[in-house]
Coordinates of N, CA and C in Angstrom, one line a residue:
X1 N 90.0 99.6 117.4 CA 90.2 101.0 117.7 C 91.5 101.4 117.3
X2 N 91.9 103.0 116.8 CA 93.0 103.4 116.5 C 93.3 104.2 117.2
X3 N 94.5 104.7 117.4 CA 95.2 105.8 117.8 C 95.5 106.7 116.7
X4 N 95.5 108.0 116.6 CA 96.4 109.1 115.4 C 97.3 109.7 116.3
X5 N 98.2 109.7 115.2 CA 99.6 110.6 115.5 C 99.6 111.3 114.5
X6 N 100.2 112.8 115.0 CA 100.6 113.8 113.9 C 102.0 113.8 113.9
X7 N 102.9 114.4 112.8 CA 103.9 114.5 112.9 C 104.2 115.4 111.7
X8 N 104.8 116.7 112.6 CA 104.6 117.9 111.7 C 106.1 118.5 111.5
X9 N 106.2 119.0 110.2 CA 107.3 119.9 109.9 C 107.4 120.9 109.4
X10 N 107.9 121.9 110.2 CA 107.9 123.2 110.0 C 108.9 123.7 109.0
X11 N 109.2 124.4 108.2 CA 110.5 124.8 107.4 C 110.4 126.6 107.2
X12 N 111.5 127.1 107.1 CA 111.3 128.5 106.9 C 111.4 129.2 107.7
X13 N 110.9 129.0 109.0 CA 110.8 129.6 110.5 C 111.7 130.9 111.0
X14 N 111.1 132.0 111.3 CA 111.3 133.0 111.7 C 112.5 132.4 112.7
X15 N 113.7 132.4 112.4 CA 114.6 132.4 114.1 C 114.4 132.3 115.6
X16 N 114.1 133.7 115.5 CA 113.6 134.3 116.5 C 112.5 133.7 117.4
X17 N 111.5 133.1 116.7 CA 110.0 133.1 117.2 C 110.3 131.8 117.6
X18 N 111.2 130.8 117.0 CA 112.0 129.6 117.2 C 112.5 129.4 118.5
X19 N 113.2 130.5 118.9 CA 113.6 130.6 120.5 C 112.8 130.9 121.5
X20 N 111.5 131.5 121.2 CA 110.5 132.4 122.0 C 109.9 131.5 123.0
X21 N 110.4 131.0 124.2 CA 109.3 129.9 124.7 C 108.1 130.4 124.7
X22 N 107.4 131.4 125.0 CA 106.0 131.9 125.4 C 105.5 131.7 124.3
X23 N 106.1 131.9 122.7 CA 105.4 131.4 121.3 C 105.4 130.0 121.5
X24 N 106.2 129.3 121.8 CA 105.6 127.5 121.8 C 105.1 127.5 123.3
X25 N 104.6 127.7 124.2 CA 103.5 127.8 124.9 C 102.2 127.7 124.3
X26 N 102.1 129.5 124.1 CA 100.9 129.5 123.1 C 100.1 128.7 122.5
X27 N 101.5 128.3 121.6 CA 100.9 126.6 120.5 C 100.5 125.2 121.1
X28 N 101.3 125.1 122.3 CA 100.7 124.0 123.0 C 99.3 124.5 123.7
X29 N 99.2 125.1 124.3 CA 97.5 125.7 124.9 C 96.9 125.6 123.7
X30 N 97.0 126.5 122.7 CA 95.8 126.0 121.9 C 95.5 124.8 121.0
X31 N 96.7 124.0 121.1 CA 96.1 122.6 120.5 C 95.4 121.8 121.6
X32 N 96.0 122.0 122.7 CA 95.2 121.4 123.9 C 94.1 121.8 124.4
X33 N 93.6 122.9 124.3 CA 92.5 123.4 124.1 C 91.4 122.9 123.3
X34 N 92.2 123.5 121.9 CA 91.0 122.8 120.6 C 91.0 121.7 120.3
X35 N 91.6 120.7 121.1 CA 91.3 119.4 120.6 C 90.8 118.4 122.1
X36 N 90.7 119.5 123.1 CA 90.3 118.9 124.7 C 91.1 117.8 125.0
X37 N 92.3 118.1 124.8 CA 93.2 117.4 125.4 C 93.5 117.7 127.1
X38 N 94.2 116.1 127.5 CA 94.4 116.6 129.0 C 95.6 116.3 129.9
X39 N 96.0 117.1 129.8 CA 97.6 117.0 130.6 C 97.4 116.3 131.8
X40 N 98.8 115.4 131.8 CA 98.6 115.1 133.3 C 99.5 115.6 134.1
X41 N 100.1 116.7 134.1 CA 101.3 117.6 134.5 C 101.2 118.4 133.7
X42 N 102.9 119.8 134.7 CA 103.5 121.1 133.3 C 103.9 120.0 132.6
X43 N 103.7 120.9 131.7 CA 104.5 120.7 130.2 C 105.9 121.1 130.9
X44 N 106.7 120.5 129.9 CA 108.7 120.5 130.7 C 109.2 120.9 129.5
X45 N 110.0 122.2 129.5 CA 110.2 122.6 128.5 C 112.2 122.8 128.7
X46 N 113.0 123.0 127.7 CA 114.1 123.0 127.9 C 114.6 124.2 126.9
X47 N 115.8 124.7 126.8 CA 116.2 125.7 125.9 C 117.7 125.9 125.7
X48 N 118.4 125.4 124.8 CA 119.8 124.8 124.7 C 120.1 126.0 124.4
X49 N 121.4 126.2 125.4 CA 121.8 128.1 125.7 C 122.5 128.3 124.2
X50 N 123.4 127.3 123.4 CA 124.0 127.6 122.3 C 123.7 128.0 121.0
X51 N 122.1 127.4 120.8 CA 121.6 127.7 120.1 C 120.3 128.3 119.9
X52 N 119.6 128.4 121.5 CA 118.5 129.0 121.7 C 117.3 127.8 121.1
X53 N 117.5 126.6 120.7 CA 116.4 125.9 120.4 C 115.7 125.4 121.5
X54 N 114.7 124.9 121.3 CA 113.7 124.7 122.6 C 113.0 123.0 122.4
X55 N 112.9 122.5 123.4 CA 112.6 121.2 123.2 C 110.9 121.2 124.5
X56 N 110.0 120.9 124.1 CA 108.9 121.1 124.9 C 108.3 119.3 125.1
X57 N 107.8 119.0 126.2 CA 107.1 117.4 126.2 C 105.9 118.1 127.0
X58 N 104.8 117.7 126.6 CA 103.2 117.7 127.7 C 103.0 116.3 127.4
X59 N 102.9 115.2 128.7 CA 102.3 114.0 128.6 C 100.8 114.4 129.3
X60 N 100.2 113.7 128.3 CA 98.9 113.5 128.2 C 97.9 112.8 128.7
X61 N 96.8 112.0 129.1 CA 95.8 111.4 129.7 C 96.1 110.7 128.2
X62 N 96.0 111.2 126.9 CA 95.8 110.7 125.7 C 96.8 110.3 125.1
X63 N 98.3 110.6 125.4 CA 99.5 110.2 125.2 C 100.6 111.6 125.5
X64 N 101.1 112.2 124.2 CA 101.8 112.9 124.5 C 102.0 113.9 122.9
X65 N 102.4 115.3 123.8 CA 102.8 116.5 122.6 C 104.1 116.3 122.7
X66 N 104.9 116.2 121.6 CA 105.9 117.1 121.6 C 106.7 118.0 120.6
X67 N 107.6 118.8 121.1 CA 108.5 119.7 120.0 C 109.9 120.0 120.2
X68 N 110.3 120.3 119.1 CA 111.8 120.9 118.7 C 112.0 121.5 118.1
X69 N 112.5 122.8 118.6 CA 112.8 123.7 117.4 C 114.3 124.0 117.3
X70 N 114.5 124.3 116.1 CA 115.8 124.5 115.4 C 116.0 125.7 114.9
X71 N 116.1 127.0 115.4 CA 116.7 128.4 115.3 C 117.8 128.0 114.0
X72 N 118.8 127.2 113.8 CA 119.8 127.8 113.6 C 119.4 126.8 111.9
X73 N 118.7 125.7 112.1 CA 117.8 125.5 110.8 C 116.1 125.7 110.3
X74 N 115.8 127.1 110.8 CA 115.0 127.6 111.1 C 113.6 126.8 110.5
X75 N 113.6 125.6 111.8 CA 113.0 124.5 111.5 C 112.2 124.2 112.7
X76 N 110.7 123.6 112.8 CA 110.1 123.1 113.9 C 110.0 121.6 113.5
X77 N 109.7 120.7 114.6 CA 109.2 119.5 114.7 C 108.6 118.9 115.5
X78 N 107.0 118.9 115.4 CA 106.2 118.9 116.1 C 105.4 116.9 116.0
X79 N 105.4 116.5 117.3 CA 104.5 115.1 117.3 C 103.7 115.3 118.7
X80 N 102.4 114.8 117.8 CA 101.1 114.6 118.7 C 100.7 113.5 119.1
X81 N 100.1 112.5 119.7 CA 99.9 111.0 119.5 C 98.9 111.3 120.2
X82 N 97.6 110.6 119.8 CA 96.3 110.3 120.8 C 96.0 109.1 120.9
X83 N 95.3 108.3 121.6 CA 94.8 107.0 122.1 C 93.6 107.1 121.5
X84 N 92.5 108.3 121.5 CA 91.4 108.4 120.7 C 91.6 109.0 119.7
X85 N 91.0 108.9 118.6 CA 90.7 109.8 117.4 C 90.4 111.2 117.5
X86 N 90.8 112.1 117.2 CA 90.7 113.3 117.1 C 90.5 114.3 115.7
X87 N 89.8 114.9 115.8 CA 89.2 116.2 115.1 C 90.3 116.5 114.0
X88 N 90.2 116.8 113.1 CA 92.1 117.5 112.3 C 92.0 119.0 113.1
X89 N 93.3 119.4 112.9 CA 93.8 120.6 113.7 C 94.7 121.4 112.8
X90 N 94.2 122.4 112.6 CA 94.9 123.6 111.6 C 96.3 123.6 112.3
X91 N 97.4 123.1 112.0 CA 98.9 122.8 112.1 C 99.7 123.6 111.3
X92 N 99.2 123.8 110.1 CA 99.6 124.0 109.1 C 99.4 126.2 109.2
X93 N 98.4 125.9 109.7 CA 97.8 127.5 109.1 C 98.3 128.5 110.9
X94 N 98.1 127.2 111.8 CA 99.0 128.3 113.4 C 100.3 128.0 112.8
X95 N 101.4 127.3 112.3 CA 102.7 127.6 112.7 C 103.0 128.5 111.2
X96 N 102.6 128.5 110.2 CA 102.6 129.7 109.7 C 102.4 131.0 110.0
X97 N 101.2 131.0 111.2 CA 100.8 132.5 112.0 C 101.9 132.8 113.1
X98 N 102.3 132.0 113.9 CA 103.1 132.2 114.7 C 104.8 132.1 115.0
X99 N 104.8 131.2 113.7 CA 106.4 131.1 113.3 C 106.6 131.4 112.1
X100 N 105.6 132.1 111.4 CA 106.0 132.6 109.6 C 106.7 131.1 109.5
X101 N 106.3 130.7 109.2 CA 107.0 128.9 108.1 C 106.6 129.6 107.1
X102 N 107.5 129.0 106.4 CA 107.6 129.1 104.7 C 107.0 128.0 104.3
X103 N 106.9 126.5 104.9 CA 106.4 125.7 104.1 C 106.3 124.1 106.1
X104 N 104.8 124.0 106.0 CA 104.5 122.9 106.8 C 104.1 121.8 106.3
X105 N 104.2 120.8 106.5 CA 104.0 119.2 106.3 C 103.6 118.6 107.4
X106 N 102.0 117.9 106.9 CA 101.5 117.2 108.2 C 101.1 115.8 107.6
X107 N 102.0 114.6 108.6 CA 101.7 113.6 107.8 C 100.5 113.2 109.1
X108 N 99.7 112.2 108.9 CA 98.9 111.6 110.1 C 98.8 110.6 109.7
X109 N 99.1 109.8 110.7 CA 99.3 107.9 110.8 C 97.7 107.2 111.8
X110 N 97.4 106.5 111.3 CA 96.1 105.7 111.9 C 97.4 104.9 112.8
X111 N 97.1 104.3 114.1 CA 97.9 104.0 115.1 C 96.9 103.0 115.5
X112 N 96.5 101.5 114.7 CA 96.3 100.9 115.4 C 96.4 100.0 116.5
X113 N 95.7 99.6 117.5 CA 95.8 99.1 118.4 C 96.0 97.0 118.4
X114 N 95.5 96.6 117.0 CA 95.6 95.3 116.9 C 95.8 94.8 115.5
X115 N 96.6 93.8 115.6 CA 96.9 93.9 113.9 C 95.7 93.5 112.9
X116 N 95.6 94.2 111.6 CA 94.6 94.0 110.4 C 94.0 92.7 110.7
X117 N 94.7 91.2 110.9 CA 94.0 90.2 110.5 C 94.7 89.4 111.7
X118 N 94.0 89.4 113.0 CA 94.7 88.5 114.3 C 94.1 87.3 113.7
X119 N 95.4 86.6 113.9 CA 95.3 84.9 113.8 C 95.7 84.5 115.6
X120 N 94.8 83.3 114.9 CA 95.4 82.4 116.4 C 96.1 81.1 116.0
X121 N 96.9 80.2 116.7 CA 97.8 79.3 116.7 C 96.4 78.2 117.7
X122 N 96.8 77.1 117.4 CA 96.0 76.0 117.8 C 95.4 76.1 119.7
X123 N 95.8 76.4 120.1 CA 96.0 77.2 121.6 C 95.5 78.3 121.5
X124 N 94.7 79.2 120.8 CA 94.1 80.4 120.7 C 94.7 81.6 121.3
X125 N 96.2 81.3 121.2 CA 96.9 82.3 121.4 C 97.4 83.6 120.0
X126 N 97.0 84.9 120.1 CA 97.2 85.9 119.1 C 98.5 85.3 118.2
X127 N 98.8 85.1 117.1 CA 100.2 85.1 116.4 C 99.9 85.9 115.1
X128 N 101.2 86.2 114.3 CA 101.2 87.4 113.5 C 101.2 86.7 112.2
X129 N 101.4 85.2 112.4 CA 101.4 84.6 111.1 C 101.9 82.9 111.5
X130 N 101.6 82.6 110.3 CA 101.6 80.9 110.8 C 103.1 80.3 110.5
X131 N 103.6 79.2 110.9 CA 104.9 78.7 111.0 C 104.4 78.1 109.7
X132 N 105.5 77.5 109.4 CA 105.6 76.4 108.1 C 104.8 74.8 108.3
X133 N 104.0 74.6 107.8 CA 103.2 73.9 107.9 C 104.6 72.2 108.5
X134 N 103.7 71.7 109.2 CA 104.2 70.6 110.3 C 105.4 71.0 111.3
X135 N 105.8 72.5 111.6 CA 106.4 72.9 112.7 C 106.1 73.4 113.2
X136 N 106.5 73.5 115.0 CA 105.5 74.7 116.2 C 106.6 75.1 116.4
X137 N 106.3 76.6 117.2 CA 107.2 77.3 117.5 C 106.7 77.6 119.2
X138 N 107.5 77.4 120.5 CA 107.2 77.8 121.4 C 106.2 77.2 122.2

């Protein structure tokens, strides 16, 4: 089984909308929404007086949202991580709607849970690869 993680970058970003907590609200409700995600608490949000950027966490039943935004590099950075597999989610086309980006990047990582090819050691214990033939380790 796999986990996905998104890991999004925003570039171009309206300033403004950068500082707006109620606009990164918004964004978290509807990905949590459209993807039936489920908080296990508020979301905890922070807002650095100097620069007005905003730092948001929602931990999840499925792992965790989070964001950063950057007013003064009018920049977001957005990571999602789920335990199950999930649906794709227009990333790209809301933070263009809501933060005017000039330009987003969504990379997504398969997050698995066990490595490609589990070996076992003579003791049927999991190892990641074999010692040199006629030495034990541990």
């Amino acid at each position: 089984m796999n986990g996905i993680e998104w890991i999004v970058d925003a570039h171009g970003c309206s300033p403004e909308s950068l500082s707006d907590l109620s606009a990164l609200q918004t964004l978290f409700e509807k990905i949590v929404r459209d993807l039936q995600l489920r908080p296990v608490g508020e979301t905890r949000w922070h807002q650095f007086p100097q620069t007005g950027g905003i730092t948001g966490l929602c931990l999840l039943a499925e792992s965790h949202l989070a964001c950063h935004t950057f007013p003064e590099f009018r920049s977001l950075c957005l990571n999602l991580f789920c335990c199950v597999p999930r649906a794709e989610w227009g990333f790209d086309v809301a933070l263009k709607h809501i933060f005017a980006a000039d330009s987003v990047t969504v990379r997504q990582i398969l997050r698995p849970y066990i490595p490609p090819i589990a070996l076992s050691d003579d003791y049927g214990r999991a190892v990641s690869g074999r010692s040199p033939a006629g030495s034990r380790e541990g």
